[in-house]
Amino acid sequence: MPVAKGSTIDPARTRAAILEAATAVLYERGLDGIGVAELCTRIGVSKETLYRHFGTKEGLVEAMLRQRSERVVQWLAAAAAAAGDDPRDQLAAVFDALQQWYDDPVFRGCAMLNAAAQHHVETVRAITARHLDRYLELLTGIAERAGATDPQVLGRQLLMLVEGATVVAAHHGGAGAGEHARHAALTLLSAAS
Amino acid sequence: MPVAKGSTIDPARTRAAILEAATAVLYERGLDGIGVAELCTRIGVSKETLYRHFGTKEGLVEAMLRQRSERVVQWLAAAAAAAGDDPRDQLAAVFDALQQWYDDPVFRGCAMLNAAAQHHVETVRAITARHLDRYLELLTGIAERAGATDPQVLGRQLLMLVEGATVVAAHHGGAGAGEHARHAALTLLSAAS
DNA sequence: CTCGGATCGTACCGATCGGTTCGACCTTGG
DNA sequence: CCAAGGTCGAACCGATCGGTACGATCCGAG
């Protein structure tokens, strides 16, 4: 479906639609795995329009990574919040949500880590670092509420489990990865409080 | 330093030297972050020589990933073996070795994972999967010798910790990552036996 | 009804890509 | 001492890259 014909009611809508469609394609093919020309035909938009909205391919990539990071973190936070007040339930809910993600046929690992692995550009690496920051914040919060002796350290260990589970799921098969990681996380949580 | 002048005593030596030098450059710059021409000048070899030995840039990448995977796994296995007979000591030694790696200024994450994140080629993904297999084998062996109830599951959880620690160290700062992961690993090992 | 702007499609740009070829050189084995 | 072959450096190839320019089209606001 073409993004728009002629003038669109709202240019911002066009930008959002491009971002949405480009995210899917770039995640599937890799940032350097598809050229701007083919990308444009795939998402049904002209190069001129894309470049007016994002200036540069890098600009598009950055906008997409920012949006994606935002969404993923909020999604996990929501899953935790929906699990009730018990920090253990919240932690379990995070890994259950991750397992859901791993089971998605289009799952190809963490988009931010994939991007940082290929683009050594500073802004991309900064977005990835910020992404891990927000993960860490979420997990440290759970550790604190669970009364961990050292919530900072436990949070970081849980972050490693989250990222490790994602890596293993992406490159070694995702079946049961979330469950195994959840079990390990709860063990660490028990031992640390 | 040029790899050789005129005919070399041993063409295999040339190939090994190219592999060695190319590995460092490609790891630093990313597989697609440098062209074959610049790569050749950087490592002091002509394109013709490189192409005769590896046929293709992909061929070079695959050879380099295979060698690298081999070395990393054997290095970790050696570190574990050198720690004595106690499985706990062996596990701790693995994470101490990892911390050493994280502290290396040229550390840029796991080369296999980085490669798999950008090249969707099947052979590259296969090398990465095989790499994780060997990691898993090492860790499961430790879990078995430690008398874990379910060595397969514990091995996979330890694999997640290893990969997670590497990801965090690469993208979020490596200080203390190995120690935190080691502590978590020993906690899991205790809880599982 | 007209005007301004968002869009399309296409052609085009210079640069770089991976890969090939060739003549000259050097070294080693016979 | 000479032939064989590994190597170099540079030229060269077609393809593709990210990015720009332009005329045509369409739509909404006045």
Short mmCIF file of C-alpha atoms (C1' of nucleotides) in Angstrom, two decimals:
data_model
loop_
_atom_site.label_atom_id
_atom_site.label_comp_id
_atom_site.label_asym_id
_atom_site.label_seq_id
_atom_site.Cartn_x
_atom_site.Cartn_y
_atom_site.Cartn_z
CA MET A 1 0.00 0.00 0.00
CA PRO A 2 1.46 3.32 -1.07
CA VAL A 3 2.02 5.68 1.79
CA ALA A 4 0.10 8.51 0.15
CA LYS A 5 -0.96 10.00 -3.17
CA GLY A 6 -0.24 13.60 -3.94
CA SER A 7 -0.46 15.85 -0.93
CA THR A 8 -1.28 14.06 2.27
CA ILE A 9 -3.64 15.41 4.86
CA ASP A 10 -0.81 15.30 7.34
CA PRO A 11 2.88 15.15 6.38
CA ALA A 12 3.64 13.88 9.85
CA ARG A 13 1.49 10.88 9.03
CA THR A 14 3.68 10.16 6.03
CA ARG A 15 6.77 10.30 8.17
CA ALA A 16 5.29 7.93 10.69
CA ALA A 17 4.23 5.52 7.98
CA ILE A 18 7.69 5.54 6.43
CA LEU A 19 9.25 4.94 9.82
CA GLU A 20 6.93 2.04 10.49
CA ALA A 21 7.46 0.32 7.17
CA ALA A 22 11.20 0.99 7.00
CA THR A 23 11.71 -0.41 10.48
CA ALA A 24 10.31 -3.77 9.45
CA VAL A 25 12.37 -3.98 6.27
CA LEU A 26 15.63 -2.80 7.82
CA TYR A 27 15.21 -5.14 10.77
CA GLU A 28 14.65 -8.07 8.43
CA ARG A 29 17.40 -7.28 5.95
CA GLY A 30 19.96 -5.49 8.09
CA LEU A 31 20.87 -1.82 7.89
CA ASP A 32 23.37 -2.31 5.09
CA GLY A 33 21.56 -5.27 3.59
CA ILE A 34 19.31 -3.11 1.44
CA GLY A 35 19.90 0.08 -0.51
CA VAL A 36 17.79 3.20 -0.26
CA ALA A 37 16.36 2.66 -3.74
CA GLU A 38 15.07 -0.84 -3.06
CA LEU A 39 13.95 0.17 0.41
CA CYS A 40 11.81 2.92 -1.09
CA THR A 41 10.11 0.65 -3.58
CA ARG A 42 9.49 -1.93 -0.85
CA ILE A 43 7.76 0.56 1.41
CA GLY A 44 6.05 2.41 -1.45
CA VAL A 45 7.56 5.84 -1.14
CA SER A 46 9.78 7.94 -3.38
CA LYS A 47 13.38 8.70 -2.51
CA GLU A 48 12.67 12.41 -2.50
CA THR A 49 9.99 12.04 0.14
CA LEU A 50 12.14 9.82 2.30
CA TYR A 51 15.07 12.20 2.10
CA ARG A 52 12.93 15.23 2.86
CA HIS A 53 11.67 13.60 6.04
CA PHE A 54 14.91 12.07 7.27
CA GLY A 55 17.67 13.90 5.44
CA THR A 56 19.91 10.89 5.30
CA LYS A 57 19.83 7.12 5.55
CA GLU A 58 21.58 7.51 8.87
CA GLY A 59 18.85 9.90 9.96
CA LEU A 60 16.23 7.32 9.16
CA VAL A 61 18.17 4.65 11.03
CA GLU A 62 18.52 6.80 14.10
CA ALA A 63 14.86 7.78 14.15
CA MET A 64 13.90 4.16 13.78
CA LEU A 65 16.22 2.97 16.56
CA ARG A 66 14.98 5.63 18.93
CA GLN A 67 11.37 4.72 18.33
CA ARG A 68 12.10 1.02 18.59
CA SER A 69 14.00 1.36 21.85
CA GLU A 70 11.21 3.43 23.31
CA ARG A 71 8.59 0.90 22.36
CA VAL A 72 10.47 -2.18 23.54
CA VAL A 73 11.26 -0.70 26.94
CA GLN A 74 7.71 0.52 27.46
CA TRP A 75 6.38 -2.82 26.38
CA LEU A 76 8.48 -4.67 28.94
CA ALA A 77 7.66 -2.13 31.64
CA ALA A 78 3.98 -2.57 30.91
CA ALA A 79 4.29 -6.33 31.12
CA ALA A 80 5.98 -5.99 34.50
CA ALA A 81 3.40 -3.52 35.76
CA ALA A 82 0.55 -5.76 34.68
CA ALA A 83 1.92 -8.61 36.77
CA GLY A 84 0.91 -7.01 40.04
CA ASP A 85 2.89 -5.76 43.00
CA ASP A 86 5.13 -8.73 43.74
CA PRO A 87 8.61 -8.01 42.32
CA ARG A 88 9.10 -11.72 41.65
CA ASP A 89 5.98 -11.80 39.52
CA GLN A 90 7.12 -8.68 37.73
CA LEU A 91 10.49 -10.20 36.93
CA ALA A 92 8.87 -13.39 35.72
CA ALA A 93 6.52 -11.36 33.54
CA VAL A 94 9.47 -9.66 31.84
CA PHE A 95 10.94 -12.97 30.75
CA ASP A 96 7.55 -14.29 29.70
CA ALA A 97 7.19 -11.26 27.48
CA LEU A 98 10.65 -11.87 26.07
CA GLN A 99 9.73 -15.48 25.26
CA GLN A 100 6.73 -14.17 23.34
CA TRP A 101 9.10 -11.99 21.33
CA TYR A 102 11.48 -14.88 20.66
CA ASP A 103 8.58 -16.93 19.30
CA ASP A 104 7.71 -14.28 16.72
CA PRO A 105 8.82 -15.64 13.33
CA VAL A 106 10.32 -12.28 12.40
CA PHE A 107 12.45 -12.21 15.56
CA ARG A 108 16.06 -11.53 14.60
CA GLY A 109 17.60 -10.39 17.85
CA CYS A 110 17.79 -6.95 19.41
CA ALA A 111 17.64 -4.30 16.68
CA MET A 112 19.80 -1.92 18.69
CA LEU A 113 22.56 -4.47 19.25
CA ASN A 114 22.44 -5.53 15.61
CA ALA A 115 22.72 -1.92 14.52
CA ALA A 116 25.60 -1.17 16.88
CA ALA A 117 27.42 -4.24 15.58
CA GLN A 118 27.54 -2.86 12.04
CA HIS A 119 27.46 0.94 12.34
CA HIS A 120 30.35 2.23 14.39
CA VAL A 121 28.76 5.69 14.21
CA GLU A 122 28.77 7.34 17.60
CA THR A 123 25.09 8.28 17.60
CA VAL A 124 24.02 4.70 16.97
CA ARG A 125 26.23 3.40 19.74
CA ALA A 126 24.81 6.06 22.03
CA ILE A 127 21.26 4.97 21.28
CA THR A 128 22.20 1.39 22.07
CA ALA A 129 23.89 2.38 25.32
CA ARG A 130 20.84 4.41 26.29
CA HIS A 131 18.67 1.44 25.47
CA LEU A 132 20.64 -0.76 27.86
CA ASP A 133 20.41 2.02 30.44
CA ARG A 134 16.66 1.89 30.36
CA TYR A 135 16.65 -1.89 30.61
CA LEU A 136 18.95 -1.62 33.58
CA GLU A 137 16.73 0.97 35.21
CA LEU A 138 13.72 -1.32 34.91
CA LEU A 139 15.55 -4.33 36.32
CA THR A 140 17.26 -2.43 39.12
CA GLY A 141 13.85 -1.09 40.14
CA ILE A 142 12.55 -4.61 40.50
CA ALA A 143 15.65 -5.60 42.45
CA GLU A 144 15.15 -2.69 44.81
CA ARG A 145 11.52 -3.42 45.46
CA ALA A 146 12.46 -7.04 46.09
CA GLY A 147 14.78 -5.87 48.85
CA ALA A 148 18.01 -7.04 47.23
CA THR A 149 21.15 -6.39 49.21
CA ASP A 150 22.83 -4.74 46.24
CA PRO A 151 20.17 -3.77 43.70
CA GLN A 152 22.72 -2.20 41.34
CA VAL A 153 24.69 -5.41 40.97
CA LEU A 154 21.64 -7.63 40.80
CA GLY A 155 20.13 -5.33 38.19
CA ARG A 156 23.22 -5.66 36.07
CA GLN A 157 23.22 -9.42 36.41
CA LEU A 158 19.58 -9.52 35.38
CA LEU A 159 20.44 -7.30 32.41
CA MET A 160 23.03 -9.84 31.36
CA LEU A 161 20.42 -12.56 31.56
CA VAL A 162 18.00 -10.56 29.43
CA GLU A 163 20.58 -9.78 26.77
CA GLY A 164 22.08 -13.24 26.93
CA ALA A 165 18.70 -14.87 26.50
CA THR A 166 18.02 -12.63 23.51
CA VAL A 167 21.35 -13.49 21.91
CA VAL A 168 20.92 -17.20 22.48
CA ALA A 169 17.36 -17.09 21.19
CA ALA A 170 18.44 -15.25 18.07
CA HIS A 171 21.47 -17.34 17.16
CA HIS A 172 20.94 -20.69 18.84
CA GLY A 173 17.19 -21.23 18.88
CA GLY A 174 14.60 -19.51 21.01
CA ALA A 175 12.63 -22.50 22.33
CA GLY A 176 12.60 -22.31 26.08
CA ALA A 177 15.14 -19.52 26.23
CA GLY A 178 12.77 -17.19 28.06
CA GLU A 179 11.78 -19.87 30.55
CA HIS A 180 15.34 -20.87 31.31
CA ALA A 181 16.36 -17.25 31.74
CA ARG A 182 13.36 -16.58 33.96
CA HIS A 183 14.24 -19.49 36.21
CA ALA A 184 17.82 -18.26 36.50
CA ALA A 185 16.63 -14.71 37.19
CA LEU A 186 14.34 -15.81 39.99
CA THR A 187 17.15 -17.89 41.48
CA LEU A 188 19.42 -14.85 41.49
CA LEU A 189 16.68 -12.73 42.99
CA SER A 190 16.12 -15.22 45.80
CA ALA A 191 19.81 -15.51 46.55
CA ALA A 192 20.28 -11.74 46.67
CA SER A 193 17.67 -10.83 49.27
CA MET B 1 55.05 -4.85 7.36
CA PRO B 2 54.49 -6.43 3.98
CA VAL B 3 53.48 -10.03 4.16
CA ALA B 4 56.17 -11.16 1.71
CA LYS B 5 58.30 -10.10 -1.21
CA GLY B 6 58.29 -12.05 -4.42
CA SER B 7 57.81 -15.75 -3.99
CA THR B 8 57.44 -16.83 -0.42
CA ILE B 9 59.08 -19.87 1.03
CA ASP B 10 55.65 -21.13 1.99
CA PRO B 11 52.43 -19.87 0.38
CA ALA B 12 50.54 -21.22 3.38
CA ARG B 13 52.49 -18.78 5.50
CA THR B 14 51.19 -15.93 3.38
CA ARG B 15 47.66 -17.14 3.81
CA ALA B 16 48.08 -17.35 7.57
CA ALA B 17 49.58 -13.87 7.73
CA ILE B 18 46.72 -12.42 5.69
CA LEU B 19 44.21 -14.14 7.92
CA GLU B 20 45.89 -12.80 11.02
CA ALA B 21 46.11 -9.22 9.85
CA ALA B 22 42.69 -9.15 8.20
CA THR B 23 41.05 -10.46 11.34
CA ALA B 24 42.27 -7.52 13.38
CA VAL B 25 41.20 -4.94 10.80
CA LEU B 26 37.79 -6.48 10.09
CA TYR B 27 37.08 -6.87 13.79
CA GLU B 28 37.92 -3.24 14.40
CA ARG B 29 36.10 -1.76 11.42
CA GLY B 30 33.27 -4.22 10.90
CA LEU B 31 32.91 -6.61 7.99
CA ASP B 32 31.27 -4.04 5.73
CA GLY B 33 33.06 -1.11 7.26
CA ILE B 34 36.06 -1.44 5.00
CA GLY B 35 36.44 -2.33 1.34
CA VAL B 36 38.75 -4.97 -0.04
CA ALA B 37 41.04 -2.35 -1.58
CA GLU B 38 41.65 -0.47 1.66
CA LEU B 39 41.84 -3.70 3.60
CA CYS B 40 44.62 -4.89 1.30
CA THR B 41 46.69 -1.74 1.70
CA ARG B 42 46.20 -1.86 5.47
CA ILE B 43 47.48 -5.40 5.76
CA GLY B 44 50.14 -4.95 3.09
CA VAL B 45 49.04 -7.44 0.50
CA SER B 46 47.82 -7.15 -3.07
CA LYS B 47 44.25 -7.87 -4.04
CA GLU B 48 45.35 -10.61 -6.38
CA THR B 49 47.10 -12.48 -3.60
CA LEU B 50 44.18 -12.13 -1.26
CA TYR B 51 41.74 -13.36 -3.88
CA ARG B 52 43.90 -16.31 -4.83
CA HIS B 53 44.00 -17.48 -1.23
CA PHE B 54 40.39 -16.84 -0.29
CA GLY B 55 38.52 -16.56 -3.56
CA THR B 56 36.07 -14.04 -2.21
CA LYS B 57 35.62 -11.53 0.57
CA GLU B 58 33.05 -13.88 2.00
CA GLY B 59 35.61 -16.66 1.88
CA LEU B 60 38.03 -14.57 3.87
CA VAL B 61 35.34 -13.72 6.40
CA GLU B 62 34.38 -17.34 6.86
CA ALA B 63 37.97 -18.50 7.26
CA MET B 64 38.58 -15.76 9.78
CA LEU B 65 35.44 -16.53 11.79
CA ARG B 66 36.25 -20.23 11.90
CA GLN B 67 39.76 -19.57 13.16
CA ARG B 68 38.56 -17.03 15.67
CA SER B 69 35.85 -19.29 17.07
CA GLU B 70 38.35 -22.11 17.40
CA ARG B 71 40.81 -19.93 19.26
CA VAL B 72 38.33 -18.32 21.63
CA VAL B 73 36.80 -21.62 22.66
CA GLN B 74 40.15 -23.28 23.18
CA TRP B 75 41.35 -20.28 25.13
CA LEU B 76 38.39 -20.49 27.52
CA ALA B 77 38.71 -24.25 27.80
CA ALA B 78 42.38 -23.87 28.65
CA ALA B 79 41.56 -21.27 31.30
CA ALA B 80 39.05 -23.65 32.85
CA ALA B 81 41.44 -26.59 32.72
CA ALA B 82 44.20 -24.58 34.33
CA ALA B 83 41.95 -23.81 37.30
CA GLY B 84 42.16 -27.31 38.68
CA ASP B 85 39.58 -30.03 39.25
CA ASP B 86 36.91 -28.16 41.13
CA PRO B 87 34.07 -27.28 38.70
CA ARG B 88 33.38 -24.11 40.68
CA ASP B 89 36.93 -22.96 40.19
CA GLN B 90 36.74 -23.82 36.51
CA LEU B 91 33.57 -21.79 36.08
CA ALA B 92 35.07 -18.85 37.92
CA ALA B 93 38.16 -19.08 35.72
CA VAL B 94 36.05 -18.80 32.59
CA PHE B 95 34.57 -15.51 33.72
CA ASP B 96 37.94 -14.23 34.88
CA ALA B 97 39.27 -14.92 31.41
CA LEU B 98 36.30 -13.10 29.92
CA GLN B 99 36.99 -10.09 32.12
CA GLN B 100 40.54 -10.04 30.79
CA TRP B 101 39.11 -9.94 27.29
CA TYR B 102 36.69 -7.12 28.15
CA ASP B 103 39.59 -5.06 29.46
CA ASP B 104 41.46 -5.30 26.17
CA PRO B 105 41.21 -1.85 24.51
CA VAL B 106 40.43 -3.44 21.16
CA PHE B 107 37.52 -5.43 22.61
CA ARG B 108 34.45 -4.84 20.49
CA GLY B 109 32.17 -7.70 21.44
CA CYS B 110 31.96 -11.21 20.07
CA ALA B 111 33.18 -11.25 16.47
CA MET B 112 30.84 -14.09 15.55
CA LEU B 113 27.77 -12.32 16.90
CA ASN B 114 28.79 -9.07 15.23
CA ALA B 115 29.26 -10.88 11.95
CA ALA B 116 25.94 -12.69 12.18
CA ALA B 117 24.22 -9.39 12.91
CA GLN B 118 25.26 -7.94 9.57
CA HIS B 119 25.71 -10.87 7.17
CA HIS B 120 22.53 -12.87 6.83
CA VAL B 121 24.48 -15.41 4.79
CA GLU B 122 23.71 -18.91 5.90
CA THR B 123 27.33 -20.03 6.31
CA VAL B 124 28.10 -17.14 8.66
CA ARG B 125 25.06 -17.86 10.77
CA ALA B 126 26.09 -21.51 10.86
CA ILE B 127 29.55 -20.64 12.14
CA THR B 128 27.99 -18.50 14.85
CA ALA B 129 25.59 -21.24 15.88
CA ARG B 130 28.44 -23.73 15.99
CA HIS B 131 30.39 -21.28 18.11
CA LEU B 132 27.58 -21.13 20.66
CA ASP B 133 27.40 -24.91 20.54
CA ARG B 134 30.98 -25.20 21.63
CA TYR B 135 30.49 -22.67 24.39
CA LEU B 136 27.47 -24.64 25.55
CA GLU B 137 29.42 -27.87 25.49
CA LEU B 138 32.11 -26.39 27.72
CA LEU B 139 29.62 -24.99 30.21
CA THR B 140 27.44 -28.07 30.28
CA GLY B 141 30.52 -30.15 31.03
CA ILE B 142 31.26 -28.00 34.05
CA ALA B 143 27.63 -28.27 35.13
CA GLU B 144 27.79 -32.06 34.87
CA ARG B 145 30.98 -32.38 36.85
CA ALA B 146 29.47 -30.14 39.49
CA GLY B 147 26.62 -32.58 39.88
CA ALA B 148 23.87 -30.28 38.65
CA THR B 149 20.38 -31.74 38.65
CA ASP B 150 19.83 -30.70 35.05
CA PRO B 151 23.20 -29.94 33.45
CA GLN B 152 21.63 -29.13 30.06
CA VAL B 153 19.46 -26.35 31.46
CA LEU B 154 22.17 -25.00 33.74
CA GLY B 155 24.61 -25.02 30.84
CA ARG B 156 22.24 -22.96 28.76
CA GLN B 157 21.70 -20.51 31.60
CA LEU B 158 25.45 -20.14 31.99
CA LEU B 159 25.73 -19.60 28.24
CA MET B 160 23.26 -16.75 28.56
CA LEU B 161 25.37 -15.24 31.30
CA VAL B 162 28.51 -15.49 29.18
CA GLU B 163 26.90 -13.93 26.13
CA GLY B 164 25.00 -11.39 28.19
CA ALA B 165 28.16 -10.31 29.98
CA THR B 166 29.91 -9.93 26.64
CA VAL B 167 27.10 -7.83 25.21
CA VAL B 168 26.92 -5.62 28.28
CA ALA B 169 30.68 -5.21 28.35
CA ALA B 170 30.76 -4.26 24.69
CA HIS B 171 27.89 -1.80 24.68
CA HIS B 172 27.53 -0.60 28.23
CA GLY B 173 31.02 -0.68 29.69
CA GLY B 174 33.06 -3.70 30.69
CA ALA B 175 34.22 -2.68 34.16
CA GLY B 176 33.22 -5.40 36.55
CA ALA B 177 31.09 -7.21 34.01
CA GLY B 178 33.08 -10.42 34.30
CA GLU B 179 33.02 -10.33 38.09
CA HIS B 180 29.29 -9.72 38.28
CA ALA B 181 28.63 -12.49 35.80
CA ARG B 182 30.95 -14.84 37.65
CA HIS B 183 29.13 -14.21 40.90
CA ALA B 184 25.79 -14.86 39.23
CA ALA B 185 27.13 -18.02 37.61
CA LEU B 186 28.39 -19.43 40.89
CA THR B 187 25.05 -18.63 42.51
CA LEU B 188 23.24 -20.55 39.79
CA LEU B 189 25.68 -23.43 40.11
CA SER B 190 25.11 -23.63 43.86
CA ALA B 191 21.37 -23.50 43.50
CA ALA B 192 21.31 -26.23 40.87
CA SER B 193 23.16 -28.98 42.71
"C1'" DC C 1 -10.83 28.26 -9.17
"C1'" DT C 2 -6.41 28.84 -8.16
"C1'" DC C 3 -2.33 28.45 -5.64
"C1'" DG C 4 1.15 26.10 -2.60
"C1'" DG C 5 3.03 22.16 -1.15
"C1'" DA C 6 3.58 17.16 -0.69
"C1'" DT C 7 4.30 13.44 -3.51
"C1'" DC C 8 5.79 10.42 -7.48
"C1'" DG C 9 8.81 8.46 -10.97
"C1'" DT C 10 12.80 8.72 -13.26
"C1'" DA C 11 17.03 10.14 -14.65
"C1'" DC C 12 21.27 11.41 -13.10
"C1'" DC C 13 25.62 12.24 -10.20
"C1'" DG C 14 30.26 10.93 -8.30
"C1'" DA C 15 32.07 7.53 -5.31
"C1'" DT C 16 32.83 3.15 -3.96
"C1'" DC C 17 31.97 -1.62 -4.12
"C1'" DG C 18 33.80 -6.65 -5.05
"C1'" DG C 19 36.39 -8.79 -8.37
"C1'" DT C 20 39.64 -9.48 -12.69
"C1'" DT C 21 43.58 -8.81 -15.51
"C1'" DC C 22 48.23 -7.79 -16.77
"C1'" DG C 23 53.11 -6.80 -16.90
"C1'" DA C 24 57.01 -6.69 -13.97
"C1'" DC C 25 59.61 -8.55 -10.25
"C1'" DC C 26 61.63 -11.70 -7.14
"C1'" DT C 27 62.76 -16.25 -5.16
"C1'" DT C 28 63.14 -20.91 -5.08
"C1'" DG C 29 63.67 -25.79 -7.02
"C1'" DG C 30 65.82 -28.37 -10.42
"C1'" DC D 1 71.20 -20.65 -14.93
"C1'" DC D 2 66.69 -21.06 -16.13
"C1'" DA D 3 61.82 -22.11 -15.77
"C1'" DA D 4 57.80 -21.96 -12.51
"C1'" DG D 5 55.07 -19.65 -9.76
"C1'" DG D 6 53.96 -16.46 -5.87
"C1'" DT D 7 53.61 -11.58 -5.40
"C1'" DC D 8 53.02 -6.58 -6.36
"C1'" DG D 9 50.87 -2.40 -8.02
"C1'" DA D 10 47.87 -0.34 -10.83
"C1'" DA D 11 44.53 -0.19 -14.27
"C1'" DC D 12 40.17 -1.66 -15.26
"C1'" DC D 13 35.27 -3.69 -15.08
"C1'" DG D 14 30.16 -3.47 -14.31
"C1'" DA D 15 27.18 -2.88 -10.49
"C1'" DT D 16 25.52 -0.57 -6.78
"C1'" DC D 17 25.83 2.84 -3.35
"C1'" DG D 18 23.76 7.30 -1.02
"C1'" DG D 19 21.98 11.45 -2.49
"C1'" DT D 20 20.06 15.25 -5.84
"C1'" DA D 21 17.22 17.36 -9.52
"C1'" DC D 22 13.19 17.88 -12.24
"C1'" DG D 23 8.75 17.82 -14.36
"C1'" DA D 24 4.23 15.94 -13.64
"C1'" DT D 25 0.45 15.08 -10.58
"C1'" DC D 26 -2.67 15.51 -7.00
"C1'" DC D 27 -4.85 17.55 -2.94
"C1'" DG D 28 -6.28 20.82 0.55
"C1'" DA D 29 -6.71 25.75 1.98
"C1'" DG D 30 -8.02 30.32 0.69
#
